Each structure stands twice: as C-alpha cells, then as structure tokens.
Amino acid sequence: MVYFSTLGGSTLAGATGEFLNDTINEFSAGNAIDVTDLIPGGSTFGMSYVGTTSEGQLTLTDGSHSTQFSFVGSYAMDHFQAASDGHGGTLITYS
C-alpha cells in the first residue's frame, strides 16, 4: 500500500510495470503519480476510473503501455488530471 501525505507534495514515480499490485491511499490535491513510460495526449491515450465510495480502479493507456492503480477511498473521474511530466511520461494529479 502506498500512502500519500494529506498535505500534498508527494510524488510516486515509475514505469508502468512497477505499479503492479500497488494500492493508493490518501491521494489528494498536491500529490502526483508520474508514469514515466506512458505518453499523454496522443490519439490513443485513455484514462478511466471506476469505483465506489470506498475503493476504485484508475486505468491509463497510451496504446503501447497500460497500467492500473487501485485506490482506497472515494474518488471521481472528473477530478483526475493527466498531463506531460516534461520528460516523456504522464503526471497524474487530483483536484
């Protein structure tokens, strides 16, 4: 299980294969997940979230790579943002 600081300022970084079986807890504004080998913004990029009030799954793909994160807590898809990390990867944040 990965715990983020509720005060923000934490970043979890790695390639898609490094996140297998990771469960994210306390992910909030100011924290980030940097998927270093997943390219954002292309025509094959996709991000989806399916969950309940207690848990859910965030799935990311760029057509070549994909990864999935399990979240503990209540999250909504419209609060997740994906942007370039400036180094060829995808930075995921939550607002």
Short mmCIF file of C-alpha atoms in Angstrom, two decimals:
data_model
loop_
_atom_site.label_atom_id
_atom_site.label_comp_id
_atom_site.label_asym_id
_atom_site.label_seq_id
_atom_site.Cartn_x
_atom_site.Cartn_y
_atom_site.Cartn_z
CA MET A 1 0.00 0.00 0.00
CA VAL A 2 1.26 3.48 -0.90
CA TYR A 3 0.28 6.31 1.46
CA PHE A 4 0.42 9.90 0.26
CA SER A 5 0.73 12.93 2.50
CA THR A 6 -2.63 14.57 3.10
CA LEU A 7 -0.72 17.88 2.99
CA GLY A 8 0.33 17.29 -0.65
CA GLY A 9 3.78 17.47 -2.13
CA SER A 10 4.29 13.70 -2.58
CA THR A 11 5.06 12.06 -5.94
CA LEU A 12 5.14 8.35 -6.77
CA ALA A 13 7.21 7.73 -9.93
CA GLY A 14 7.96 4.69 -12.05
CA ALA A 15 7.31 2.82 -15.29
CA THR A 16 4.00 1.04 -15.95
CA GLY A 17 5.27 -2.38 -14.84
CA GLU A 18 6.47 -1.03 -11.50
CA PHE A 19 2.94 -0.26 -10.28
CA LEU A 20 1.57 -3.82 -10.31
CA ASN A 21 -0.42 -4.54 -7.13
CA ASP A 22 0.07 -1.02 -5.73
CA THR A 23 -2.87 0.32 -3.73
CA ILE A 24 -3.04 4.10 -3.34
CA ASN A 25 -4.31 5.66 -0.13
CA GLU A 26 -4.87 9.35 0.78
CA PHE A 27 -4.19 10.64 -2.76
CA SER A 28 -5.27 14.29 -2.76
CA ALA A 29 -4.59 17.72 -4.25
CA GLY A 30 -0.88 18.47 -4.34
CA ASN A 31 0.16 14.83 -4.77
CA ALA A 32 1.11 13.21 -8.08
CA ILE A 33 1.76 9.90 -9.79
CA ASP A 34 4.39 10.06 -12.53
CA VAL A 35 4.10 7.18 -15.03
CA THR A 36 7.44 7.64 -16.74
CA ASP A 37 6.87 5.50 -19.85
CA LEU A 38 3.26 6.38 -20.70
CA ILE A 39 2.87 9.21 -23.24
CA PRO A 40 -0.06 11.60 -22.56
CA GLY A 41 -2.24 13.45 -25.02
CA GLY A 42 -1.92 11.27 -28.12
CA SER A 43 -4.87 9.90 -30.04
CA THR A 44 -4.52 6.53 -28.27
CA PHE A 45 -4.20 7.95 -24.73
CA GLY A 46 -7.01 6.98 -22.41
CA MET A 47 -7.78 7.32 -18.72
CA SER A 48 -10.77 5.90 -16.88
CA TYR A 49 -11.86 5.48 -13.28
CA VAL A 50 -14.44 3.04 -11.96
CA GLY A 51 -15.18 2.97 -8.26
CA THR A 52 -17.45 3.07 -5.26
CA THR A 53 -17.41 5.32 -2.20
CA SER A 54 -14.73 3.10 -0.63
CA GLU A 55 -12.46 1.92 -3.48
CA GLY A 56 -11.81 2.10 -7.21
CA GLN A 57 -9.51 1.49 -10.17
CA LEU A 58 -7.77 4.10 -12.34
CA THR A 59 -6.67 2.72 -15.72
CA LEU A 60 -4.25 4.51 -18.08
CA THR A 61 -3.10 3.56 -21.59
CA ASP A 62 -1.24 5.17 -24.47
CA GLY A 63 -1.78 2.33 -26.93
CA SER A 64 1.63 0.77 -26.22
CA HIS A 65 1.70 0.79 -22.41
CA SER A 66 -1.02 0.49 -19.82
CA THR A 67 -1.26 0.38 -16.05
CA GLN A 68 -3.93 0.25 -13.38
CA PHE A 69 -3.99 1.68 -9.88
CA SER A 70 -6.24 0.59 -7.03
CA PHE A 71 -7.43 3.43 -4.81
CA VAL A 72 -8.78 3.25 -1.28
CA GLY A 73 -11.36 5.95 -0.62
CA SER A 74 -13.91 7.91 -2.59
CA TYR A 75 -12.68 9.46 -5.86
CA ALA A 76 -14.36 10.79 -9.01
CA MET A 77 -13.06 10.59 -12.59
CA ASP A 78 -13.64 14.30 -13.26
CA HIS A 79 -11.09 15.19 -10.55
CA PHE A 80 -8.20 13.22 -12.08
CA GLN A 81 -5.96 15.13 -14.50
CA ALA A 82 -3.27 13.80 -16.83
CA ALA A 83 -0.52 15.99 -18.25
CA SER A 84 3.01 15.66 -19.57
CA ASP A 85 5.65 15.28 -16.87
CA GLY A 86 8.08 17.18 -19.13
CA HIS A 87 10.24 14.09 -19.65
CA GLY A 88 8.11 11.87 -21.95
CA GLY A 89 5.82 10.48 -19.25
CA THR A 90 2.41 11.23 -17.75
CA LEU A 91 1.80 13.10 -14.50
CA ILE A 92 -1.49 12.23 -12.77
CA THR A 93 -2.92 14.69 -10.26
CA TYR A 94 -6.22 15.06 -8.40
CA SER A 95 -8.16 18.19 -7.54
#
